[in-house]
Coordinates of C-alpha atoms in Angstrom, one line a residue:
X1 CA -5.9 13.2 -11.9
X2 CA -5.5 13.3 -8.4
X3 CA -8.0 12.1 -5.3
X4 CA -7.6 13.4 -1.6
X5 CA -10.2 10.8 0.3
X6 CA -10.7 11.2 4.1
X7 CA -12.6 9.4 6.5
X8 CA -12.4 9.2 10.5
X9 CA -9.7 6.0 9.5
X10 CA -8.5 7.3 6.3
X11 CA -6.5 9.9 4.9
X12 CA -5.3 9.3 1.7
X13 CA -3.6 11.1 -1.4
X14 CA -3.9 9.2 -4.9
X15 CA -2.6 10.6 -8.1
X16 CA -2.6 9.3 -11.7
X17 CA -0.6 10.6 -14.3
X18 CA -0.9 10.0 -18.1
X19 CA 2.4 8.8 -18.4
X20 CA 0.5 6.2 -16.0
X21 CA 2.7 7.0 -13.3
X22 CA 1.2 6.6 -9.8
X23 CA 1.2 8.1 -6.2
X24 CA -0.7 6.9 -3.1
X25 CA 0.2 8.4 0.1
X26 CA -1.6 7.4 3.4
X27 CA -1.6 11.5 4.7
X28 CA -1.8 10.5 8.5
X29 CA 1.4 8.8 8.2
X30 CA 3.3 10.7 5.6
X31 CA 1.6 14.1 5.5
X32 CA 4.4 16.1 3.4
X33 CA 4.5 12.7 0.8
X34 CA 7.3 11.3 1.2
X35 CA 7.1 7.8 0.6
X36 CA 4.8 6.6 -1.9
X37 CA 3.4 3.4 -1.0
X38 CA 1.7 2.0 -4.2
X39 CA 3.9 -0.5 -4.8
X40 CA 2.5 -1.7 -1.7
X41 CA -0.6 -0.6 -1.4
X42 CA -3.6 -2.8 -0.7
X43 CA -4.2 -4.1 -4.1
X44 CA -8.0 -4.0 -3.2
X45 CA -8.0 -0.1 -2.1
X46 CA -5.9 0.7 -5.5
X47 CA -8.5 -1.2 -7.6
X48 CA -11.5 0.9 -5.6
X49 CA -9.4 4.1 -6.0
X50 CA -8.7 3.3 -10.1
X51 CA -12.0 2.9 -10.7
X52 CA -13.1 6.2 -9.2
X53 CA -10.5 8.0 -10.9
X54 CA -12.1 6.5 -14.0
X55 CA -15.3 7.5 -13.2
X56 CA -14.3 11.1 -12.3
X57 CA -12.7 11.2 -15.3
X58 CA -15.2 10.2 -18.0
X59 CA -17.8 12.7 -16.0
X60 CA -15.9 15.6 -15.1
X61 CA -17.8 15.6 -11.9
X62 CA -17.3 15.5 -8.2
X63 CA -18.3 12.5 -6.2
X64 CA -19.2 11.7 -2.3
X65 CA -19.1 8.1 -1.1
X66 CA -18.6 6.8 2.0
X67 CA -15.2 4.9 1.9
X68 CA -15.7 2.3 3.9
X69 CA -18.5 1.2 2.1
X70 CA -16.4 1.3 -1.2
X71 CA -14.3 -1.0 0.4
X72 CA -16.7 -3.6 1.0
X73 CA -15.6 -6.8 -0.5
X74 CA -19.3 -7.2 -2.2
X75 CA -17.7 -4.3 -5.0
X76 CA -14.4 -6.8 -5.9
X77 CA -15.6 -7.9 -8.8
X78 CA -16.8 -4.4 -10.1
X79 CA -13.3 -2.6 -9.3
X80 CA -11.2 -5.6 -10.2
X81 CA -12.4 -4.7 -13.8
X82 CA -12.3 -0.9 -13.8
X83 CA -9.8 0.4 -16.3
X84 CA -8.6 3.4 -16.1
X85 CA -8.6 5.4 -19.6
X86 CA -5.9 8.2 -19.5
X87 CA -7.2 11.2 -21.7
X88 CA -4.1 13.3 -22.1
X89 CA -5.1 16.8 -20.7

C-alpha cells in the first residue's frame, strides 16, 4: 500500500509492502525517489503514517485529514500502538 500526503509543508511518498519492506520519501527534496529516508525518518511521522496505512487497509476507503493535526503530539499514544496488518494482495 502506498500514501502520497501533501500539505503547504509536506510532501511525502510512503509505501508498505507485504514483504514489510518500507519507502518514505520527502518529494520536495527527492522528487524522482532516490533516497529513501525511513531508516531515518521521524519515528513519530512513521508511527502516524503506519497507522493510516492500517486504517486504509482494513476499510478499503480513501481518507482526508489534515496532517498537521495528525501530527499533534496529543495522537502519540494512539499511533505508537497502531499495527499494521499486511493482507497479501
Amino acid at each position: 500500500m502506498a500514501l502520497r500526503l501533501i500539505s503547504q509543508k509536506h510532501d511525502l511518498h510512503y509505501s508498505v509492502w507485504w514483504t514489510h519492506e518500507h519507502e518514505f520519501y520527502d518529494m520536495k527534496a527527492d522528487p524522482y525517489q532516490l533516497t529513501n529516508k525511513y531508516s531515518t525518518a521521524d519515528r513519530k511521522l512513521l508511527d502516524r503514517l503506519d497507522a493510516l496505512v492500517a486504517v486504509l487497509q482494513g476499510r478499503g476507503m480513501q481518507v482526508s485529514l489534515a496532517l498537521d493535526d495528525a501530527l499533534d503530539a496529543k495522537h502519540d499514544a494512539l499511533y505508537s500502538t497502531a499495527k499494521i496488518p499486511l493482507q497479501k494482495l
